[in-house]
PDB file of C-alpha atoms in Angstrom:
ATOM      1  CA  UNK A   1     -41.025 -13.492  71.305  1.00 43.00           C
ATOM      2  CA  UNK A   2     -44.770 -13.184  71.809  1.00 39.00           C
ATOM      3  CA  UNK A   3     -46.736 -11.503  68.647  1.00 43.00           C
ATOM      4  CA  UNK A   4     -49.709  -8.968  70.265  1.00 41.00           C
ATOM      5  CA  UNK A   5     -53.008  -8.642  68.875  1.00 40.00           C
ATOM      6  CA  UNK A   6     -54.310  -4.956  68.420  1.00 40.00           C
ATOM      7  CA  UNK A   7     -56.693  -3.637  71.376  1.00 38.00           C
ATOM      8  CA  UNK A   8     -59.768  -5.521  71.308  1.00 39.00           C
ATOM      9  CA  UNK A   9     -58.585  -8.286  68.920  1.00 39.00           C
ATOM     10  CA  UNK A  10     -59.967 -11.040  70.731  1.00 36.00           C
ATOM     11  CA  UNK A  11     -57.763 -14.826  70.405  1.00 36.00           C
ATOM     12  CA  UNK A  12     -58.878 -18.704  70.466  1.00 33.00           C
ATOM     13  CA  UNK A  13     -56.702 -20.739  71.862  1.00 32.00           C
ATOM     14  CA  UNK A  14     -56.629 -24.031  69.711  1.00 32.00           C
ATOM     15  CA  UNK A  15     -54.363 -27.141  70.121  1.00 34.00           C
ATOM     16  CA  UNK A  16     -51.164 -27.136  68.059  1.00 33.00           C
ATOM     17  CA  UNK A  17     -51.058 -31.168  67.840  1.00 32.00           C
ATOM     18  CA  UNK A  18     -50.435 -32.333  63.741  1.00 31.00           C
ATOM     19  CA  UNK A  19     -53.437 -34.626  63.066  1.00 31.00           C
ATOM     20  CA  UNK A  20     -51.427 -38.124  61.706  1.00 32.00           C
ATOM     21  CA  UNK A  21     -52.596 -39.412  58.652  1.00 33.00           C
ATOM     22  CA  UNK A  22     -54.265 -42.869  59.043  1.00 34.00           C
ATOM     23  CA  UNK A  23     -51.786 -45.605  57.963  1.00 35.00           C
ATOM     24  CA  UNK A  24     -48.963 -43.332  57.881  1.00 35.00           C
ATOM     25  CA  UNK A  25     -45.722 -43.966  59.573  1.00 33.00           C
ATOM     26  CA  UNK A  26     -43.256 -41.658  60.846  1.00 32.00           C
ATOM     27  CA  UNK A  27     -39.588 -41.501  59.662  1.00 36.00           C
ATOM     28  CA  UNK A  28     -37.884 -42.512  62.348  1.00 37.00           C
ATOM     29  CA  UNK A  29     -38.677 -45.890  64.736  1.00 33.00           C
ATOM     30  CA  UNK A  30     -38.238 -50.037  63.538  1.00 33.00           C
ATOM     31  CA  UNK A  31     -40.610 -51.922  62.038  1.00 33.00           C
ATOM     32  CA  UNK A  32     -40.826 -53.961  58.906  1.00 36.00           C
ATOM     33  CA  UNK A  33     -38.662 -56.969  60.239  1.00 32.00           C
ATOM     34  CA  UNK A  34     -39.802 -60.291  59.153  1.00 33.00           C
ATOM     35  CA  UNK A  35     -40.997 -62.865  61.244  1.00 33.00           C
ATOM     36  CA  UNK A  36     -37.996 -65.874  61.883  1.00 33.00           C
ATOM     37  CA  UNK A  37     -39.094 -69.551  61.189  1.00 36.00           C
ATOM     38  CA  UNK A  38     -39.152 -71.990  64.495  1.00 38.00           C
ATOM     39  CA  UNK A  39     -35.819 -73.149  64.659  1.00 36.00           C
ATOM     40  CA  UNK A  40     -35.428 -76.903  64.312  1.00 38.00           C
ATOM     41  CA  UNK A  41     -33.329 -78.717  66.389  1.00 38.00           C
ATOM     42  CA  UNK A  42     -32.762 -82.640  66.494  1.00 37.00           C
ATOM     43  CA  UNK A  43     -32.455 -84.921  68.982  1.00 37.00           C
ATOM     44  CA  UNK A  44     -29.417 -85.151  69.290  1.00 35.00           C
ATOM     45  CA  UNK A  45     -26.814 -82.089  70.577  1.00 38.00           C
ATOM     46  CA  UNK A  46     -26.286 -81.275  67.143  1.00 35.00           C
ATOM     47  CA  UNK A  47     -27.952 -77.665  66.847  1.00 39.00           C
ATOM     48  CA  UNK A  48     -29.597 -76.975  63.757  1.00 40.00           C
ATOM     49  CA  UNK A  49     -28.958 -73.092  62.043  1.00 38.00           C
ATOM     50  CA  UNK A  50     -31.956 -70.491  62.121  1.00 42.00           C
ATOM     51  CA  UNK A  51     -33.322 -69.698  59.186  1.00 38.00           C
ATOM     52  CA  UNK A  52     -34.040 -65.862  58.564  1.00 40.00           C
ATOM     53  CA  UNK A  53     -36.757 -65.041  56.297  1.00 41.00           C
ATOM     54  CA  UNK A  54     -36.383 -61.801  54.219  1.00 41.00           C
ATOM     55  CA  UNK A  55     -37.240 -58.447  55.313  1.00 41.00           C
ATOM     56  CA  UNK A  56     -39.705 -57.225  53.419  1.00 40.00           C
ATOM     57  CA  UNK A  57     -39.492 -53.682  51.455  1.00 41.00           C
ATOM     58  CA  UNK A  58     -41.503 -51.156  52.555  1.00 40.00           C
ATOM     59  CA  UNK A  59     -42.037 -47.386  51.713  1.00 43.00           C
ATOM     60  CA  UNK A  60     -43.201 -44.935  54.675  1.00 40.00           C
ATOM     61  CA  UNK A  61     -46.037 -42.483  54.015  1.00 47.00           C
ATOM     62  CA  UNK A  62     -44.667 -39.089  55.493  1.00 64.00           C
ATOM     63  CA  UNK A  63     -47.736 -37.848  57.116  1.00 72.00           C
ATOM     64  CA  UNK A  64     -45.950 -34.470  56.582  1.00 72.00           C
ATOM     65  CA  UNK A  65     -46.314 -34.576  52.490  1.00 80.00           C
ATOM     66  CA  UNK A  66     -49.781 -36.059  53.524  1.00 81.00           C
ATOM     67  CA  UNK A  67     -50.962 -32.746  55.041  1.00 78.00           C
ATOM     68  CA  UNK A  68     -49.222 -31.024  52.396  1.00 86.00           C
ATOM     69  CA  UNK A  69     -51.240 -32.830  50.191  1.00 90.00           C
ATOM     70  CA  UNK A  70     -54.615 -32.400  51.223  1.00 91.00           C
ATOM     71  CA  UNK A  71     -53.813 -28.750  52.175  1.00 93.00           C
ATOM     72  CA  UNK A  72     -53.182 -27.437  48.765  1.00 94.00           C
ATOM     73  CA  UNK A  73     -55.619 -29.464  47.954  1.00 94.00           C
ATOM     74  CA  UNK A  74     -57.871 -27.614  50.107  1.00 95.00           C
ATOM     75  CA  UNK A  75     -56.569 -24.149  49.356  1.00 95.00           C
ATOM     76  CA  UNK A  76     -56.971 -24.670  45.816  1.00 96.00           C
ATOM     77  CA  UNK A  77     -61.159 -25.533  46.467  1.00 97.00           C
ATOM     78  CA  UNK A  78     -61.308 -22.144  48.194  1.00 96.00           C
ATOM     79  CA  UNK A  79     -59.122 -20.447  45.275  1.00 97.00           C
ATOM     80  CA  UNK A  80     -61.700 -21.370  43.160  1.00 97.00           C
ATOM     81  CA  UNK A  81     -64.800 -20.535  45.239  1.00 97.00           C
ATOM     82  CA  UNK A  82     -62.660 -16.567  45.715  1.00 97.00           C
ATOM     83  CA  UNK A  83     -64.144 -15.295  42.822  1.00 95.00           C
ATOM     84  CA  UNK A  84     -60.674 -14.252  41.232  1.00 97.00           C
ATOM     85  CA  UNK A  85     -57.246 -15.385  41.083  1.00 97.00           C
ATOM     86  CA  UNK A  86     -55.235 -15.915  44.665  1.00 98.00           C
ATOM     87  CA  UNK A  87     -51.772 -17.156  45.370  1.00 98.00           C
ATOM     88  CA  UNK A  88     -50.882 -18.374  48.408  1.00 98.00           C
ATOM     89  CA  UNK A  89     -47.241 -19.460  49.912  1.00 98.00           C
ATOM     90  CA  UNK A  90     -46.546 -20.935  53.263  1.00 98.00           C
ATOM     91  CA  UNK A  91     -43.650 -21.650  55.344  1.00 97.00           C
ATOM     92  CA  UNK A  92     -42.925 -22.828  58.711  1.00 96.00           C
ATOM     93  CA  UNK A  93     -40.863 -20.456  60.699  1.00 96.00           C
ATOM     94  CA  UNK A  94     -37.336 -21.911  61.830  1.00 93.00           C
ATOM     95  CA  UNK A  95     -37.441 -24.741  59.630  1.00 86.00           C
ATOM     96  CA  UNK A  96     -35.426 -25.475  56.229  1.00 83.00           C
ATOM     97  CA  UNK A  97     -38.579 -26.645  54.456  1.00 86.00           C
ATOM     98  CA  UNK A  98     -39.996 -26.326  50.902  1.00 88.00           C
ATOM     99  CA  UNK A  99     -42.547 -23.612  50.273  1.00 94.00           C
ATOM    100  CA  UNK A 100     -46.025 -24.821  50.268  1.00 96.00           C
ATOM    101  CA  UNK A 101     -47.509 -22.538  47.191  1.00 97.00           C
ATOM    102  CA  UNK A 102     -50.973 -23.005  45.693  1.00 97.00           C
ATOM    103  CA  UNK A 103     -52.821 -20.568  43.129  1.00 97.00           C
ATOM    104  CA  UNK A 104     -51.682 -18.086  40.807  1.00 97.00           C
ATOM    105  CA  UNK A 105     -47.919 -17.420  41.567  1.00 97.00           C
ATOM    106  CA  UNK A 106     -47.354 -14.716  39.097  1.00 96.00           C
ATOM    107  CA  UNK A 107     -44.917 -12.209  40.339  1.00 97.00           C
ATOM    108  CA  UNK A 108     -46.571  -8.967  41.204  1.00 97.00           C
ATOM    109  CA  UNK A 109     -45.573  -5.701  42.628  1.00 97.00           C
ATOM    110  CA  UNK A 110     -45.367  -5.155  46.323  1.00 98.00           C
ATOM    111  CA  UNK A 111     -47.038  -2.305  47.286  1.00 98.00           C
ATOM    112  CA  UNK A 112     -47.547  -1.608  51.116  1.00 98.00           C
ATOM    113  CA  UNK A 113     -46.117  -5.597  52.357  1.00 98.00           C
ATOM    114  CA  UNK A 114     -42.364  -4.004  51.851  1.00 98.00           C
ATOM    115  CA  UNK A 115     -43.063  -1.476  54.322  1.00 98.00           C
ATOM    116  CA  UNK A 116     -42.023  -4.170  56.778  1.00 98.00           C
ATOM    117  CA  UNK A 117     -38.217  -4.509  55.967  1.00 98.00           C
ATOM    118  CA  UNK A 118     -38.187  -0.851  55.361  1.00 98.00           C
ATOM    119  CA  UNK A 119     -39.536  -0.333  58.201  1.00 98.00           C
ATOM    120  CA  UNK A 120     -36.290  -2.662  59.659  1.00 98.00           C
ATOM    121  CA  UNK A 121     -34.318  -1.194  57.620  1.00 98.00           C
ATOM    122  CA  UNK A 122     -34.729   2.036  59.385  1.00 98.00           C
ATOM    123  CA  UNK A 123     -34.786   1.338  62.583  1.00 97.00           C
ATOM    124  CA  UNK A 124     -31.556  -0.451  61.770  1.00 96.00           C
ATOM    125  CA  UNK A 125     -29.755   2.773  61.069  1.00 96.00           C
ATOM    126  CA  UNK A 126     -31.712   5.567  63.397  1.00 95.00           C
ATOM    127  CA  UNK A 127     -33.472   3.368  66.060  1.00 96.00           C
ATOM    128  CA  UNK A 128     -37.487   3.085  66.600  1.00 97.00           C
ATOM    129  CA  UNK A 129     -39.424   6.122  65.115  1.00 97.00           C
ATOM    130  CA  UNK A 130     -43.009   7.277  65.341  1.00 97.00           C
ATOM    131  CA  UNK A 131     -42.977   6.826  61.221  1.00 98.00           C
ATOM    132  CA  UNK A 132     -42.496   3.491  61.489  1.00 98.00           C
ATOM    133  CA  UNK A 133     -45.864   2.788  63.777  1.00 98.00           C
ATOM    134  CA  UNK A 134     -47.517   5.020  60.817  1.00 98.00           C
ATOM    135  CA  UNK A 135     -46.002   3.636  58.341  1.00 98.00           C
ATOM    136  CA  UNK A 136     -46.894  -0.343  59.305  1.00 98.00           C
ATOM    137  CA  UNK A 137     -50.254   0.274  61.866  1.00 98.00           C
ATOM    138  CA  UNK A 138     -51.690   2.842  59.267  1.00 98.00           C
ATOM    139  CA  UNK A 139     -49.891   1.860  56.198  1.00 98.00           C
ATOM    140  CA  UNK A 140     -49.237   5.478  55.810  1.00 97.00           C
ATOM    141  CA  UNK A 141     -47.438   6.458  52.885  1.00 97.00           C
ATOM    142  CA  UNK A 142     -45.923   9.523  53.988  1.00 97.00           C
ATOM    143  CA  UNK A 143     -44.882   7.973  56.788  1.00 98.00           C
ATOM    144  CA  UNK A 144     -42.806   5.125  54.669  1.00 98.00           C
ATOM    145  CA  UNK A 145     -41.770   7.736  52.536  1.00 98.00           C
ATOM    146  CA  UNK A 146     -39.867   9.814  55.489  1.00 98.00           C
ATOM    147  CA  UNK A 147     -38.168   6.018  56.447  1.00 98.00           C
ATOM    148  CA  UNK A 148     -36.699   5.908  53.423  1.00 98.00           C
ATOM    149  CA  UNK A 149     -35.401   9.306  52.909  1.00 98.00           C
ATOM    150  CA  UNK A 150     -33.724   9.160  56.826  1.00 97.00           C
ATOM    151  CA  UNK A 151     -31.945   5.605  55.233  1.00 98.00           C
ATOM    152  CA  UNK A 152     -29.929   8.095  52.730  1.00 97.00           C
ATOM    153  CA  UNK A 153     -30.278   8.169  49.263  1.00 97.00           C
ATOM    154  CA  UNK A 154     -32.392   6.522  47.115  1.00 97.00           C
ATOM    155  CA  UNK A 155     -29.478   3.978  46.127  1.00 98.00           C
ATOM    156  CA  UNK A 156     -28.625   3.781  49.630  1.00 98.00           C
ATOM    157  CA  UNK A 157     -32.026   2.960  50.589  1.00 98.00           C
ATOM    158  CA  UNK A 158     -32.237   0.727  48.395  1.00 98.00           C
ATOM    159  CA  UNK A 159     -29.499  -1.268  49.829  1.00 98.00           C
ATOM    160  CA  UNK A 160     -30.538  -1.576  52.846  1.00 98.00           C
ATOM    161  CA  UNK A 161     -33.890  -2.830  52.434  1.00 98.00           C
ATOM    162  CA  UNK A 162     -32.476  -5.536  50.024  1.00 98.00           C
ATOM    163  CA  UNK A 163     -30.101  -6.333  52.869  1.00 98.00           C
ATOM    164  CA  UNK A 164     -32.660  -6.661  54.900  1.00 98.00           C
ATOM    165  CA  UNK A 165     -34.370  -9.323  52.331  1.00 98.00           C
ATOM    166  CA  UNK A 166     -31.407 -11.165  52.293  1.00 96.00           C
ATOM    167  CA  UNK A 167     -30.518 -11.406  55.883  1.00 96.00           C
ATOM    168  CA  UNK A 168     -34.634 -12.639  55.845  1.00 94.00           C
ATOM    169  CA  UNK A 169     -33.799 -15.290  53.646  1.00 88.00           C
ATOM    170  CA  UNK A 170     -35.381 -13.581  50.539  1.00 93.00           C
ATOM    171  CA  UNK A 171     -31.941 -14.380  47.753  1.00 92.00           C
ATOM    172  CA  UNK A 172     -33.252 -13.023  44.624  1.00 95.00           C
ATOM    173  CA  UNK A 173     -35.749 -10.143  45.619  1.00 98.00           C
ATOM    174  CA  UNK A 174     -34.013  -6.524  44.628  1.00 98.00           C
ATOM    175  CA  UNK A 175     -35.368  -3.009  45.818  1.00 98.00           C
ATOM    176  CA  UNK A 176     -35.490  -0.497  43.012  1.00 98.00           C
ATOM    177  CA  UNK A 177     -33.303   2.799  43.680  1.00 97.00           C
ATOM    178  CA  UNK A 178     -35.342   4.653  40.743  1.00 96.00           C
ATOM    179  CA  UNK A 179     -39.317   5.439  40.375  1.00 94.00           C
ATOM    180  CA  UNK A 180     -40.599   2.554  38.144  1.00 95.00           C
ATOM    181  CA  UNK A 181     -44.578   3.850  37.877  1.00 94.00           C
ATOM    182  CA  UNK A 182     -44.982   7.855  38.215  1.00 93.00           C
ATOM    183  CA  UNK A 183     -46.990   8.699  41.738  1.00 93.00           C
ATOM    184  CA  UNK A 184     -46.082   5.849  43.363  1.00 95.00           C
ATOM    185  CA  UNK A 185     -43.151   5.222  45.669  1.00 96.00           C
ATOM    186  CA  UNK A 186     -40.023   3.669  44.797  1.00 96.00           C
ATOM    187  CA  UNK A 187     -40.231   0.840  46.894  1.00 98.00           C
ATOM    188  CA  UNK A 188     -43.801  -0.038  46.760  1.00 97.00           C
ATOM    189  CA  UNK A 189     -43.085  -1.202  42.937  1.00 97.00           C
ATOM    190  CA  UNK A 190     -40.794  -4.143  43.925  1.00 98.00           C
ATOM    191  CA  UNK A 191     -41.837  -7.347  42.610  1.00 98.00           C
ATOM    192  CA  UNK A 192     -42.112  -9.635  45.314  1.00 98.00           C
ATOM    193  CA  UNK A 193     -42.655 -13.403  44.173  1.00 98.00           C
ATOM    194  CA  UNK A 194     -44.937 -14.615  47.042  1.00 98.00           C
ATOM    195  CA  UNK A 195     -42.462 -17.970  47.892  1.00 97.00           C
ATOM    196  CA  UNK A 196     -39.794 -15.227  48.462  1.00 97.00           C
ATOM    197  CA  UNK A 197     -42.330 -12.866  50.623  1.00 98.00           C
ATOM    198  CA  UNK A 198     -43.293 -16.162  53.007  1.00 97.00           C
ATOM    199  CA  UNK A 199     -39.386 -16.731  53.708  1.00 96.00           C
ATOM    200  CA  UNK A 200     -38.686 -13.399  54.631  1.00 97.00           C
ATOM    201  CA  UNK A 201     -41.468 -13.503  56.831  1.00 97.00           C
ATOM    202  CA  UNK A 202     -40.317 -16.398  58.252  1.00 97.00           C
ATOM    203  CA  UNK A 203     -37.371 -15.495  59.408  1.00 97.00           C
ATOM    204  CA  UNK A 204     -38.657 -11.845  60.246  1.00 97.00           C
ATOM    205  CA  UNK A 205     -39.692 -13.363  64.272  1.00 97.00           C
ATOM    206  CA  UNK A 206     -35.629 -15.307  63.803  1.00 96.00           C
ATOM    207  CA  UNK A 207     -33.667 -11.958  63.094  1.00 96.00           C
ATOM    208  CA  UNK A 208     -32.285  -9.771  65.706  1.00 94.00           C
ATOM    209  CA  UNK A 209     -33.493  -6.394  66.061  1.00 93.00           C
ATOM    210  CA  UNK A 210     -37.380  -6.877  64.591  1.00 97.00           C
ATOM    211  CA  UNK A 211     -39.234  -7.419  67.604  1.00 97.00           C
ATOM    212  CA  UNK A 212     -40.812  -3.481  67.437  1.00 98.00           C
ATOM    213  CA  UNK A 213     -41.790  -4.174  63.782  1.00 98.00           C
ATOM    214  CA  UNK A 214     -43.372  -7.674  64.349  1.00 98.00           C
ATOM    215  CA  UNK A 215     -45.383  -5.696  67.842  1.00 98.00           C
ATOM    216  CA  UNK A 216     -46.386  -3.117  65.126  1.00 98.00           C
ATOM    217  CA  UNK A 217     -47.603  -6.049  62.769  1.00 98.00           C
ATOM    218  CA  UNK A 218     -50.181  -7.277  65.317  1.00 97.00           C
ATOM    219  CA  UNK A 219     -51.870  -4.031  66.395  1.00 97.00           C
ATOM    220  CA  UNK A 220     -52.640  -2.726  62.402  1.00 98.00           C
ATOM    221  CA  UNK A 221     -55.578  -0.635  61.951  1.00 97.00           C
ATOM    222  CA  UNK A 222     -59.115  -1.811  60.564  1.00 96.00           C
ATOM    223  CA  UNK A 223     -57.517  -0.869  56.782  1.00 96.00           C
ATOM    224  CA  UNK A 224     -55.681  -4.424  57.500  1.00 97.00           C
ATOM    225  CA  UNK A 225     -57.823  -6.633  59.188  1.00 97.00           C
ATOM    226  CA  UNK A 226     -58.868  -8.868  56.810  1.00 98.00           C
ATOM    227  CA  UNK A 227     -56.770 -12.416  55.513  1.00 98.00           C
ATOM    228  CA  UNK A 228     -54.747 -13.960  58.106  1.00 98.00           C
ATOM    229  CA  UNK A 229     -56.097 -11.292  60.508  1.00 97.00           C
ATOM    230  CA  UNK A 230     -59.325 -11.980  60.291  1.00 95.00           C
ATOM    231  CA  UNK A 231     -58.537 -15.741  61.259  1.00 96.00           C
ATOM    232  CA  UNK A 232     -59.699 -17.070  64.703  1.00 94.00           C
ATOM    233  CA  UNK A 233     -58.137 -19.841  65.537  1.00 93.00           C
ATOM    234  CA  UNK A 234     -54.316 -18.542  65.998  1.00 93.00           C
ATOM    235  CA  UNK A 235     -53.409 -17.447  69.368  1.00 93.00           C
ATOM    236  CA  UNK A 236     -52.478 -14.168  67.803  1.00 95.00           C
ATOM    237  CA  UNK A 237     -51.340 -13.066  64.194  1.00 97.00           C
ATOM    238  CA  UNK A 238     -49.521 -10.589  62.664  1.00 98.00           C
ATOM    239  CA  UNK A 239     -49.572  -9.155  58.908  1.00 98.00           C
ATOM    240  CA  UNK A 240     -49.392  -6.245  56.879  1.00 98.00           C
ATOM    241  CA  UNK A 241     -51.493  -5.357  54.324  1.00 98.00           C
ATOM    242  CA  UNK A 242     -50.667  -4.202  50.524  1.00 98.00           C
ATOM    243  CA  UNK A 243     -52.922  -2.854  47.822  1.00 98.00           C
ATOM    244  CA  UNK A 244     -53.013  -0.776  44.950  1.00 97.00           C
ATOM    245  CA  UNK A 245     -53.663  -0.443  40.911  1.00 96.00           C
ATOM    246  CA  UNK A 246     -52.584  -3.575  38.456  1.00 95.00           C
ATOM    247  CA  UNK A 247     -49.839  -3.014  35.685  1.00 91.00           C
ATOM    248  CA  UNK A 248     -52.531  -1.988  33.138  1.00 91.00           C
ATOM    249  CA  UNK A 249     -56.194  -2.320  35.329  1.00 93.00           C
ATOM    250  CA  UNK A 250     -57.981  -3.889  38.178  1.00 96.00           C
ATOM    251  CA  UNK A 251     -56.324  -3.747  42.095  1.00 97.00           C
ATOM    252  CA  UNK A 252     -53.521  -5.807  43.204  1.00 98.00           C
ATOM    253  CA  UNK A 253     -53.928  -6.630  47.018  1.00 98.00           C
ATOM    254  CA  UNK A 254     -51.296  -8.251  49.038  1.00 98.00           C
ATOM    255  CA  UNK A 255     -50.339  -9.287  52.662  1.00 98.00           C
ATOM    256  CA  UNK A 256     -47.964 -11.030  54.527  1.00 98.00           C
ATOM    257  CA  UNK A 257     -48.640 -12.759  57.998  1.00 98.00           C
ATOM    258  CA  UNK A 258     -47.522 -14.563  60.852  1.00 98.00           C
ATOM    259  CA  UNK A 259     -49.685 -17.161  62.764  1.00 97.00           C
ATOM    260  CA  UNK A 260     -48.738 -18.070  66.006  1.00 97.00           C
ATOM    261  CA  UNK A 261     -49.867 -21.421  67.454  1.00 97.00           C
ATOM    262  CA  UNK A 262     -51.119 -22.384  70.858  1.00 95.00           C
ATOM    263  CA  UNK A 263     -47.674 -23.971  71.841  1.00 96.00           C
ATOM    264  CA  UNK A 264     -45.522 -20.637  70.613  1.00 96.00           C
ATOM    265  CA  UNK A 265     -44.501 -22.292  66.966  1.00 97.00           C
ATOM    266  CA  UNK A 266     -44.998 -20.184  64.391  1.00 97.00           C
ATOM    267  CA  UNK A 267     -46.538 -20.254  60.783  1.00 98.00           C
ATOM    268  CA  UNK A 268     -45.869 -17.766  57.703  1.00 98.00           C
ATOM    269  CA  UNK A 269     -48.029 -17.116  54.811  1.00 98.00           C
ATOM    270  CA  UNK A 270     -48.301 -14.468  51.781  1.00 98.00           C
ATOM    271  CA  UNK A 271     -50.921 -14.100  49.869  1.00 98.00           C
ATOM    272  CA  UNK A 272     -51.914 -11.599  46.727  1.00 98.00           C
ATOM    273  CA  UNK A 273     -54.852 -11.421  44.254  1.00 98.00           C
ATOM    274  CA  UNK A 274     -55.498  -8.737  41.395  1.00 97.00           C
ATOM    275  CA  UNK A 275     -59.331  -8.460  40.476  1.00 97.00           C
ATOM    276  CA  UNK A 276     -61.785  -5.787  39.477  1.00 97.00           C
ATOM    277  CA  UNK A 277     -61.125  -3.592  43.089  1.00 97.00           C
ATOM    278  CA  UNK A 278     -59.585  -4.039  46.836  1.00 97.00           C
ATOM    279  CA  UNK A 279     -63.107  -5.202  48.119  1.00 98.00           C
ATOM    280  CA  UNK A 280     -63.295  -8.038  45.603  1.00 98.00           C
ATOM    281  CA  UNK A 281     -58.928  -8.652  46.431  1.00 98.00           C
ATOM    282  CA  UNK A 282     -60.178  -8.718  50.790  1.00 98.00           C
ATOM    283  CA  UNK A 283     -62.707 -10.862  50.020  1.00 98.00           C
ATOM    284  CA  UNK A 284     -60.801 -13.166  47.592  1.00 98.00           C
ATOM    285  CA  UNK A 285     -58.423 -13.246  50.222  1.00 98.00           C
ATOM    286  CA  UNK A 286     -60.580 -13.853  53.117  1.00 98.00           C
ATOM    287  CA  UNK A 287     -62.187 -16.589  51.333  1.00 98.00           C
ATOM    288  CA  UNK A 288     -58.305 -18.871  51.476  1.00 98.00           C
ATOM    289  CA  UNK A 289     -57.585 -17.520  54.573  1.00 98.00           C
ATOM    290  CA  UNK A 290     -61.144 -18.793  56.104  1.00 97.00           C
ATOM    291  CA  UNK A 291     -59.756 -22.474  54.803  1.00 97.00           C
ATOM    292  CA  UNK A 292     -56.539 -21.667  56.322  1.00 97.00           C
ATOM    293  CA  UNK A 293     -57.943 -21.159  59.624  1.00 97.00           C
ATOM    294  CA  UNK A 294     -60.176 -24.305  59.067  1.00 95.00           C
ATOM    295  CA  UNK A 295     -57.112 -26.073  58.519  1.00 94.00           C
ATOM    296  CA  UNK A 296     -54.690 -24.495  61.210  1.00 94.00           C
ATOM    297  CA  UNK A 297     -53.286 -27.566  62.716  1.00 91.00           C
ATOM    298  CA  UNK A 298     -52.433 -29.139  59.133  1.00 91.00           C
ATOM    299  CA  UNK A 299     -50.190 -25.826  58.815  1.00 94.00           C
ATOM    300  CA  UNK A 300     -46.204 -26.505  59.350  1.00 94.00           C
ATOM    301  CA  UNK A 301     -44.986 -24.833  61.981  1.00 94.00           C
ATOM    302  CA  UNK A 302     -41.915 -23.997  63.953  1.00 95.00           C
ATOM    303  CA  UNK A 303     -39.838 -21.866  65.961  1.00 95.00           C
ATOM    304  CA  UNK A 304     -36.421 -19.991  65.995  1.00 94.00           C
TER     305      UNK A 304
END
């Protein structure tokens, strides 16, 4: 499945090789025998028995929890350099691997970024729609708000977008049937713990059926190019964008994204900052997503 930029996004190729840590060794391979004494024999046809010195203990450095290492390491220098609060989550598509987090992990409402599986969730039960290329291109709210009603009901709306989540890999993330916040849609007020947004968008390129949405995700509209699209050194990215008023002041902005790496492996990552406004949340973001792109071939990866 090959993730397209929008017209006139322009790509860097970069290589996908994982930079090994110096000193560390891999997990699979020998090594770490001991070196046998000379074997003494007489004169005589009597042989004498080899002695075998011990082998001596060793513990392997995983170069992988080395680049974990210095990556949140890294991500948490540009957190603080942001200028507000960021939380970051990353997860290697196709792999059963621990969420990389870093920053302020504080649940927060997801606005806009759950567009995506309702966007799924829709085509799901009444095929590919001109709402949905609003809906994820323009973040249009009307647009998401028409998905939802062709779905059913509310309750039956909210079903299937939590269905969605789960089938994503996202186990504990629930889609309100009711309006929680009055002018704002139903959906846009799920919480969305970033670890859970990262695995559902790594698993988003893995599922059958999302390959429209995920073409959608790399062709969004200047509104959305900032974060992971605004990095250069992916072959090609795709996201979508969230943003809108804190529980009691300040902006919440969001976005989840898909980096895809010179050899075709793919890397997820969420991200979502509340500040004074949405130019100070873009800007926070850009700032981690610069280091990300700094750091791209430190990034897991994988593929379905």
């Amino acid at each position: 499945m090959r993730i397209l930029h929008g017209p006139g996004r322009r790509a860097v190729l970069v290589s996908a090789a994982v930079l090994m840590t110096a000193g560390a060794t891999t997990g699979c391979g020998g090594g770490g025998d001991g070196v046998l004494p000379p074997v003494t024999t007489s004169t005589v046809t009597v042989t004498a028995t080899p002695v075998s010195a011990p082998v001596p203990s060793r513990t392997p450095t995983s170069s992988a929890s080395a680049h974990r290492t210095l990556l949140v390491s890294a991500l948490e220098g540009a957190i603080g350099r942001a200028g507000q609060p960021v939380g970051v989550a990353i997860v290697p598509v196709g792999k059963s691997e621990p969420v990389i987090t870093a920053g302020d992990q504080t649940p927060m409402v997801a606005w806009s970024t759950i567009k995506v599986p309702l966007a799924v969730a829709s085509e799901r039960a009444g095929g590919q729609s001109a709402p949905q290329t609003r809906a994820i291109v323009e973040s249009d709210n009307s647009a998401a708000e028409s998905l939802w009603a062709s779905i059913g009901s509310d309750t039956d709306a909210a079903a299937a977008v939590t269905a969605i989540l789960r089938e994503a890999g996202d186990t504990t993330t629930t889609v309100p049937s009711a309006q929680l916040r009055a002018g704002f849609t139903t959906f846009g007020q799920t919480t969305w713990p970033l670890a859970a947004a990262a695995a559902f968008t790594a698993h988003l390129p893995c599922m059958a059926g999302t390959e429209h949405v995920l073409a959608l995700m790399g062709q969004v509209a200047g509104n959305q190019q900032w974060g992971v699209e605004a990095m250069a050194a992916p072959s090609s990215t795709a996201v979508k964008g969230g943003w809108g008023p804190g529980p009691f002041s300040g902006e919440v902005v969001r976005q989840i994204g898909l980096v895809t790496h010179s050899d075709g492996t793919m890397t997820a990552i969420a991200m979502a900052t509340q500040g004074a406004s949405l130019d100070s949340g873009v800007a926070a973001i850009n700032v981690v997503a610069q280091q990300l792109d700094t750091m791209l071939r430190k990034l897991p990866r994988g593929r379905c």
